[in-house]
Amino acid sequence: MSRVKLTEYRAKKIILGDSYRGISVRVDEKGKLAPLEAKGSLMGWVAKVDQGVKKRMKQGLVAVDVDAKKVADAFAVWAKKGFSQFLLEPLFPHKSEEEQYLSLERVREGVRILHAKDGGIEIESHPEAVTNLIVAGESDIAKVAKKTGLNEKFLRDLLQKFNDNFFAFLEINPLVVRDDIAIPLDAAVLVDSAGAFFTKNWTDDDLVKGKAQHGAEEVVETLAATTPAQLSLKVLNKDGALFFLFSGGGGSIVIADEAQLQGAGDLIGNYGEYSGGPTREETHLYAREVISLCLASKAKTKALVIAGGVANFTDIAKTFAGIIDALTENAEEMRKQGIKVFVRRGGPNEKAGLELMREFLTKEELLGTIYGSDTVITKAVEDAIKFVKP
Amino acid sequence: MISIQDIRKKGQKTLVLGNHPGVVQSILDFDYACGKKEPSILACITSNRKSLKFFFGKGEVLIPCYPNVAALPKHLVGKVNWMLNVQSGRRAFDSTVAFFDAFPDAYGGHIFAENVPERHETELIKRYGGEKIIAGPSGVGILVGGYLKIGAIGGIGLAQLDQGKLATAGSVAVVSTSGGMTNELITAVAQAGKRVSFSISIGGDRFPISSLGEVLSLAEEDAATKAICYFGELGGVDEYEIVELIKAKKLTKPVIAYIAGVIDEAFDEHMQFGHAKALVAHKDESARAKRDALRAVDAIAPDTFPEFLAALRGLSTPEFHDRVVPMDELSKRKASILSTREVVDMDAVPVFVKNKKLVASETTFAQKSLEAILGREVKSDVTAAFAEAVFSLLIDHGGNVSGAVNTMITARAGKDLVSSLAAGLLTIGPRFGGAVNEAARVWIDGVASKKEAGQFVEEKTREGKLLLGIGHLKYRVGIPDPRVAAIAEFATLLKKHPHYDFAREIEKVTTAKNGNLILNVDGVMAAIFLDILAEKEGFSDTELTELVDAEFFNALFVIPRSVGFIAHFIEQKKNDEGLFRLPDELLFVRRKKQ
């Protein structure tokens, strides 16, 4: 479904196998740092934050050639900044001339390989220094080895691991090349999350966790993990005026676009969607989180927009019943705050679903406007913007 | 790759991998609305079901199910043109490959699953790219207005069929990566007073099997298509493919495009939207850049969705005639229990006595009963005679057997006819009377396995299984069961009798171990009847297995023995001996220690 970041620790463990000597250190749930093993022998190590952060060096998230004491200090400082996953590796002394750049990316035709002899350069700004090759089949590997000067067996093994482990993108920068050996010093990997079922070499636990999230996002994430339907939520502006219950796919982007085009992009409180035929109960739990966000916002005039395209197979009456369950719990507070609800939706059981919603919103004095598939998809959000920004 | 025009002319039969009742029903409704005489869905590949019942128009049809593509019967194999794969992302790759291995000439299909790994997608592209039309993975499928629907495309509700005017052949091609927006656009086309020529939902995954470029070429080559209506999102570089095609004059028909995703500009960091590729990694993948590029080659790419709809309304398109869909009729239909058996024809008035003389019946009660449970008329005298013989033979074997005992005891407890009969019938099972069917299964399996009898017995014994149809308490080698000998004579009326031969081969092996392990009456009945049905009535192996699965062969015992139980009941009622109590000496009770 999507490309997600793998921790550097796991990435290298997969690429280098048992010979990899890196140690993964995590802050546990209570906020305590796991004790370092074999402290005494720690001399000349590299410590870094392992959470997919770009330009770590510049941000001071890498400590080079440190001993046990300095490692502990660095970890403590980083933990205070909100990071929780770290990596410890033996320092690998090398000259900067030995550094090269290598990346692999899955593309339609196979795997695209980018290579540069000089690892220090910015790839984006020096396209002329980069060799761009496609490996569509086994036979292309030798060609790539020839053109890049990289060891063929190294490339073959790397591609094998890339494929076997459902990698989507791998960047090694720098790659240290010394005679016939190539050693990845830094490795960034995006895996294809749909591959999780097919490999045992990495699990959810090896995916990079972002910095602490909003509570509602966590609730939805947990919910999403237990259903075949798609549920997602991202809080954009906790004091926004427009809160969205989007029913998924391209329709959500069209509607959000309309808000942006009308100059109300900064009023958007959240983005996310419920789609893929969630049950009434799942929709209820999802809607509850969005409604709580709306209630908690400090904006003066607020609107809840329940909108989406003409569904292909999601049952409108069933999902609307779930949303009504969540609205029922909060109707009084919503009325008190003067929140109005704006609706546009179509699909199977559209008539029954819209009727149900209209009746409920009218009774609870929450109705802004409500439309079906015979009205343009953006109408409800237009009405909502006029309401919050007259 | 088949052209859209050829899709309209050629076969439109689809095999469903997996089962999605809502989607299948919507396809049958579409077929009916298009005036097709029969459903386009040939069968579903799904376990645990023999068939699924759907509406076709107001009536109902059974769509057969098979456990795998290899099990599809011959008469269906040659008909398969399309695949609808509704299995999960985990199984999508394997099942798609299995489908095209079995039907290499199929035109393509739709993979419904989300969560198909990228690696599987690129592998499918390598195998089928450019050759088959495959919508997905993800998305909602393929629609050719008035001709073909594969997937949820256009919706699954009856009202949507009418609203989108899917049964009408039109002139606007609808192309989108987003499943939801595909339907939004199909609806919008209908509301703009146009009709859809065809629509392919490319799917929001990073590597759709049929690429946007291929789908656009289909539109360009299709004479009926006059314009293309496209919905795209931020992320990916597909839209530059459109730009290149227009520049190279390979795409000359008007393109109206809406590229969503300017909202991304409102965020500090790029957002991952609903679809796999809707994440901007490089700047030129932004919605705005792609819009500008399209405008630069004179495609219509408005800023807002309402403007996009207005452009759609402004298209000039040829006239069309809508097919009338009888919505009222369809929305009132109700599912029934399927029953096609009408054993006695109520329209034909029977004549039993004519001119004060009996009219001789052409068929016996036994034959009529057999025809009723087989669901077809018996062709051969041998079959009729066999039914007569078996039914007569099995009416009763005296009051000692457990079913008769229970009938009598119940009768003496003062119960009525039906209760007492039920008590007897409920006793029928694997150890008493109910072994005919399982014996039939053993013979079918044995013949099908082509194994040598010794090996077959060896394997069954090792699995700890009993060979039903073999063994008797009383009779043994040297004291043959006279009924078995009588029934076995039927074999002489047949040209071939593989099941009977196999049963006898098994008997040779088992009696070598123990003289009691002879072919018993259940076993011989099952074997001979299988051979008669095959040779005289033309039953195929599959049909015979279906009979066994429906426990048909046990009816051969249940029908006549019901008569026997009733006989015992009536005798008990006549004698009226009062409540039966098991005599103390017959019941061994372990006394508790004092």
XYZ file of N, CA, C and O in Angstrom, chain A residues 136-244:
436
model
N 16.446 -4.848 -15.381
C 15.140 -5.439 -15.669
C 15.186 -6.948 -15.471
O 14.174 -7.587 -15.236
N 16.383 -7.507 -15.559
C 16.530 -8.952 -15.364
C 17.936 -9.273 -14.914
O 18.817 -8.394 -14.905
N 18.149 -10.538 -14.584
C 19.449 -11.024 -14.111
C 20.620 -10.554 -14.980
O 21.665 -10.147 -14.487
N 20.375 -10.620 -16.303
C 21.478 -10.389 -17.244
C 22.000 -8.954 -17.198
O 23.108 -8.675 -17.658
N 21.193 -8.034 -16.646
C 21.618 -6.633 -16.608
C 22.664 -6.353 -15.524
O 23.309 -5.311 -15.537
N 22.782 -7.269 -14.562
C 23.625 -6.985 -13.408
C 25.096 -6.818 -13.810
O 25.776 -5.891 -13.346
N 25.546 -7.713 -14.698
C 26.944 -7.650 -15.131
C 27.238 -6.298 -15.789
O 28.294 -5.692 -15.569
N 26.251 -5.835 -16.580
C 26.388 -4.547 -17.267
C 26.549 -3.409 -16.247
O 27.395 -2.528 -16.403
N 25.725 -3.477 -15.212
C 25.771 -2.442 -14.175
C 27.136 -2.464 -13.475
O 27.745 -1.425 -13.220
N 27.611 -3.687 -13.202
C 28.903 -3.827 -12.528
C 30.008 -3.184 -13.365
O 30.877 -2.471 -12.854
N 29.916 -3.419 -14.661
C 30.927 -2.889 -15.559
C 30.902 -1.358 -15.577
O 31.935 -0.700 -15.485
N 29.682 -0.827 -15.688
C 29.546 0.627 -15.827
C 29.872 1.376 -14.548
O 30.325 2.521 -14.586
N 29.602 0.758 -13.394
C 29.812 1.467 -12.134
C 31.166 1.120 -11.523
O 31.633 1.822 -10.629
N 31.740 0.014 -11.958
C 32.988 -0.442 -11.363
C 32.765 -1.138 -10.037
O 33.709 -1.467 -9.333
N 31.512 -1.383 -9.679
C 31.233 -2.060 -8.415
C 31.336 -3.571 -8.612
O 31.083 -4.091 -9.697
N 31.673 -4.251 -7.523
C 31.815 -5.691 -7.546
C 30.496 -6.354 -7.936
O 29.443 -6.060 -7.369
N 30.557 -7.262 -8.912
C 29.324 -7.855 -9.437
C 28.599 -8.705 -8.398
O 27.383 -8.662 -8.274
N 29.386 -9.470 -7.619
C 28.757 -10.325 -6.614
C 28.058 -9.473 -5.549
O 26.957 -9.788 -5.112
N 28.721 -8.378 -5.176
C 28.125 -7.458 -4.206
C 26.778 -6.946 -4.734
O 25.769 -6.946 -4.027
N 26.733 -6.531 -5.993
C 25.507 -6.023 -6.595
C 24.424 -7.091 -6.660
O 23.261 -6.863 -6.349
N 24.865 -8.307 -7.065
C 23.909 -9.407 -7.191
C 23.273 -9.726 -5.842
O 22.054 -9.862 -5.721
N 24.106 -9.816 -4.801
C 23.595 -10.097 -3.449
C 22.657 -8.994 -2.983
O 21.613 -9.241 -2.386
N 23.055 -7.757 -3.265
C 22.273 -6.611 -2.815
C 20.895 -6.621 -3.478
O 19.870 -6.427 -2.819
N 20.857 -6.887 -4.781
C 19.591 -6.945 -5.511
C 18.709 -8.086 -5.015
O 17.503 -7.952 -4.876
N 19.363 -9.215 -4.747
C 18.633 -10.367 -4.223
C 17.948 -9.998 -2.917
O 16.776 -10.266 -2.701
N 18.701 -9.347 -2.033
C 18.136 -8.951 -0.736
C 17.059 -7.887 -0.916
O 16.056 -7.881 -0.219
N 17.297 -6.996 -1.847
C 16.330 -5.945 -2.165
C 14.983 -6.578 -2.544
O 13.933 -6.197 -2.034
N 15.038 -7.579 -3.406
C 13.814 -8.238 -3.871
C 13.197 -9.133 -2.810
O 12.008 -9.064 -2.541
N 14.027 -9.975 -2.201
C 13.509 -10.932 -1.223
C 12.834 -10.250 -0.046
O 11.939 -10.799 0.569
N 13.289 -9.053 0.281
C 12.784 -8.390 1.480
C 11.786 -7.278 1.181
O 11.475 -6.468 2.044
N 11.296 -7.252 -0.078
C 10.282 -6.281 -0.464
C 10.720 -4.840 -0.197
O 9.964 -4.027 0.290
N 11.998 -4.566 -0.514
C 12.459 -3.190 -0.449
C 11.863 -2.426 -1.627
O 11.664 -2.985 -2.715
N 11.579 -1.142 -1.417
C 11.102 -0.300 -2.512
C 12.188 0.706 -2.888
O 12.298 1.136 -4.029
N 13.001 1.056 -1.894
C 14.047 2.053 -2.107
C 15.185 1.793 -1.120
O 14.940 1.470 0.041
N 16.398 1.892 -1.634
C 17.562 1.703 -0.760
C 18.610 2.733 -1.159
O 18.966 2.837 -2.340
N 19.052 3.506 -0.191
C 20.097 4.494 -0.478
C 21.275 4.225 0.441
O 21.109 4.170 1.666
N 22.446 4.019 -0.171
C 23.655 3.826 0.625
C 24.564 5.021 0.358
O 25.076 5.184 -0.744
N 24.692 5.830 1.361
C 25.486 7.044 1.177
C 26.087 7.483 2.508
O 25.380 7.998 3.354
N 27.353 7.239 2.735
C 28.311 6.739 1.750
C 28.406 5.217 1.726
O 28.140 4.547 2.716
N 28.822 4.756 0.543
C 29.227 3.370 0.372
C 30.743 3.398 0.275
O 31.300 4.098 -0.566
N 31.419 2.689 1.181
C 32.881 2.704 1.131
C 33.373 1.561 0.254
O 33.021 0.403 0.493
N 34.116 1.904 -0.802
C 34.621 0.878 -1.711
C 36.133 0.805 -1.561
O 36.846 1.792 -1.733
N 36.589 -0.360 -1.158
C 38.027 -0.553 -0.924
C 38.421 -1.830 -1.636
O 37.896 -2.896 -1.314
N 39.265 -1.748 -2.638
C 39.615 -2.892 -3.482
C 38.332 -3.556 -3.989
O 37.570 -2.947 -4.687
N 38.119 -4.787 -3.534
C 36.973 -5.520 -4.053
C 35.768 -5.512 -3.117
O 34.740 -6.075 -3.424
N 35.938 -4.898 -1.951
C 34.806 -4.938 -1.022
C 34.069 -3.604 -0.996
O 34.632 -2.552 -1.270
N 32.767 -3.693 -0.713
C 31.932 -2.498 -0.599
C 31.197 -2.566 0.731
O 30.552 -3.564 1.041
N 31.345 -1.512 1.528
C 30.724 -1.511 2.860
C 29.759 -0.340 2.982
O 30.156 0.817 2.840
N 28.476 -0.624 3.249
C 27.522 0.472 3.428
C 27.738 1.119 4.797
O 27.608 0.441 5.811
N 28.073 2.392 4.832
C 28.225 3.070 6.123
C 26.897 3.614 6.614
O 26.561 3.520 7.782
N 26.164 4.208 5.704
C 24.829 4.696 6.037
C 23.852 4.043 5.089
O 24.114 3.995 3.887
N 22.729 3.554 5.607
C 21.744 2.933 4.719
C 20.358 3.418 5.093
O 19.984 3.397 6.266
N 19.634 3.906 4.096
C 18.239 4.291 4.307
C 17.384 3.398 3.428
O 17.656 3.248 2.248
N 16.372 2.775 4.033
C 15.543 1.838 3.278
C 14.070 2.178 3.448
O 13.608 2.451 4.545
N 13.358 2.187 2.314
C 11.901 2.209 2.358
C 11.442 0.819 1.957
O 11.843 0.316 0.920
N 10.608 0.200 2.800
C 10.059 -1.096 2.414
C 8.626 -0.889 1.945
O 7.977 0.091 2.261
N 8.145 -1.875 1.177
C 6.772 -1.879 0.700
C 5.930 -2.525 1.800
O 6.093 -3.712 2.082
N 5.059 -1.759 2.431
C 4.331 -2.293 3.592
C 3.484 -3.507 3.228
O 3.195 -4.342 4.062
N 3.100 -3.614 1.951
C 2.300 -4.775 1.535
C 3.126 -6.060 1.557
O 2.577 -7.153 1.507
N 4.450 -5.924 1.647
C 5.303 -7.113 1.657
C 5.389 -7.766 3.030
O 5.918 -8.869 3.154
N 4.867 -7.086 4.062
C 5.024 -7.572 5.441
C 4.587 -9.021 5.602
O 5.193 -9.784 6.343
N 3.515 -9.404 4.893
C 2.991 -10.767 5.017
C 3.967 -11.804 4.463
O 3.983 -12.945 4.888
N 4.784 -11.394 3.497
C 5.590 -12.351 2.746
C 7.023 -12.511 3.278
O 7.770 -13.333 2.790
N 7.427 -11.685 4.224
C 8.792 -11.812 4.718
C 8.801 -11.876 6.240
O 7.928 -11.309 6.904
N 9.790 -12.602 6.760
C 9.913 -12.666 8.213
C 11.112 -11.853 8.665
O 11.382 -11.745 9.851
N 11.835 -11.277 7.716
C 13.063 -10.572 8.066
C 12.845 -9.210 8.704
O 13.719 -8.679 9.346
N 11.680 -8.630 8.448
C 11.328 -7.408 9.163
C 9.864 -7.448 9.554
O 9.065 -8.114 8.909
N 9.531 -6.769 10.628
C 8.148 -6.732 11.088
C 7.786 -5.277 11.350
O 8.626 -4.383 11.169
N 6.569 -5.072 11.768
C 6.094 -3.721 12.113
C 7.030 -3.021 13.085
O 7.194 -1.813 13.057
N 7.623 -3.831 13.954
C 8.489 -3.296 14.988
C 9.743 -2.636 14.409
O 10.391 -1.833 15.060
N 10.088 -3.014 13.187
C 11.296 -2.472 12.566
C 11.016 -1.221 11.735
O 11.918 -0.672 11.119
N 9.757 -0.816 11.695
C 9.433 0.385 10.932
C 9.675 1.600 11.811
O 9.472 1.558 13.027
N 10.123 2.666 11.193
C 10.464 3.865 11.947
C 9.207 4.505 12.504
O 8.244 4.720 11.771
N 9.237 4.732 13.804
C 8.108 5.433 14.409
C 8.408 6.925 14.344
O 9.520 7.347 14.619
N 7.412 7.680 13.979
C 7.586 9.117 13.970
C 7.665 9.632 15.390
O 7.575 8.866 16.343
N 7.838 10.922 15.543
C 7.811 11.503 16.885
C 6.401 11.363 17.446
O 5.464 11.098 16.713
N 6.249 11.556 18.734
C 4.971 11.364 19.406
C 3.819 12.002 18.627
O 3.922 13.096 18.127
N 2.707 11.240 18.548
C 1.570 11.719 17.774
C 0.492 12.285 18.668
O 0.524 12.158 19.870
N -0.533 12.819 18.018
C -1.737 13.230 18.715
C -2.480 11.972 19.181
O -2.462 10.954 18.500
N -3.138 12.044 20.334
C -3.845 10.891 20.887
C -4.861 10.301 19.923
O -4.978 9.075 19.786
N -5.598 11.167 19.223
C -6.629 10.688 18.294
C -6.002 9.885 17.159
O -6.555 8.886 16.704
N -4.815 10.318 16.726
C -4.132 9.600 15.648
C -3.751 8.202 16.107
O -3.859 7.237 15.355
N -3.318 8.110 17.356
C -2.947 6.802 17.896
C -4.142 5.872 17.968
O -4.049 4.699 17.610
N -5.279 6.418 18.432
C -6.490 5.600 18.533
C -6.865 5.045 17.158
O -7.159 3.855 17.009
N -6.826 5.919 16.143
C -7.212 5.495 14.796
C -6.215 4.478 14.236
O -6.597 3.506 13.595
N -4.955 4.696 14.531
C -3.930 3.754 14.058
C -4.178 2.359 14.635
O -4.089 1.357 13.928
N -4.493 2.308 15.916
C -4.777 1.028 16.560
C -6.010 0.386 15.936
O -6.040 -0.819 15.678
N -7.024 1.204 15.699
C -8.262 0.704 15.104
C -8.001 0.166 13.698
O -8.489 -0.890 13.315
N -7.190 0.916 12.954
C -6.926 0.546 11.556
C -6.203 -0.791 11.459
O -6.360 -1.521 10.487
N -5.412 -1.099 12.498
C -4.626 -2.337 12.458
C -5.498 -3.571 12.597
O -5.057 -4.678 12.354
N -6.769 -3.381 12.986
C -7.610 -4.550 13.256
C -8.766 -4.689 12.271
O -9.716 -5.387 12.546
N -8.710 -4.009 11.134
C -9.801 -4.115 10.162
C -9.259 -4.103 8.740
O -8.239 -3.481 8.470
N -9.956 -4.809 7.832
C -9.545 -4.750 6.424
C -9.903 -3.403 5.772
O -9.399 -3.083 4.710
N -10.760 -2.626 6.409
C -11.110 -1.315 5.862
C -9.940 -0.359 6.069
O -9.020 -0.644 6.833
N -9.941 0.770 5.373
C -8.873 1.743 5.549
C -9.344 2.898 6.430
O -10.327 3.549 6.122
N -8.618 3.112 7.517
C -8.927 4.219 8.406
C -7.636 4.990 8.641
O -6.609 4.403 8.936
N -7.688 6.308 8.456
C -6.489 7.086 8.725
C -6.887 8.454 9.252
O -7.978 8.949 8.957
N -6.008 9.022 10.056
C -6.299 10.341 10.611
C -5.002 11.084 10.872
O -4.054 10.526 11.420
N -4.978 12.327 10.437
C -3.814 13.160 10.697
C -4.343 14.499 11.197
O -5.197 15.115 10.553
N -3.848 14.921 12.346
C -4.262 16.216 12.872
C -3.360 17.287 12.268
O -2.142 17.198 12.353
N -3.967 18.284 11.610
C -3.176 19.307 10.934
C -3.137 20.593 11.736
O -2.130 21.276 11.801
N -4.275 20.935 12.312
C -4.368 22.181 13.060
C -5.409 21.967 14.150
O -6.604 21.935 13.861
N -4.909 21.803 15.391
C -5.860 21.390 16.420
C -6.891 22.471 16.730
O -7.933 22.196 17.294
N -6.580 23.704 16.317
C -7.573 24.762 16.498
C -8.187 25.182 15.159
O -8.573 26.327 14.949
N -8.276 24.236 14.240
C -8.892 24.501 12.939
C -10.392 24.710 13.069
O -10.982 24.513 14.137
N -11.002 25.124 11.940
C -12.442 25.378 11.944
C -13.192 24.344 11.109
O -14.391 24.156 11.274
N -12.459 23.683 10.193
C -13.101 22.682 9.334
C -12.595 21.299 9.709
O -11.398 21.034 9.652
N -13.507 20.435 10.117
C -13.111 19.060 10.438
C -13.793 18.108 9.469
O -14.985 18.229 9.198
N -13.002 17.205 8.936
C -13.478 16.366 7.832
C -13.691 14.912 8.229
O -12.827 14.294 8.850
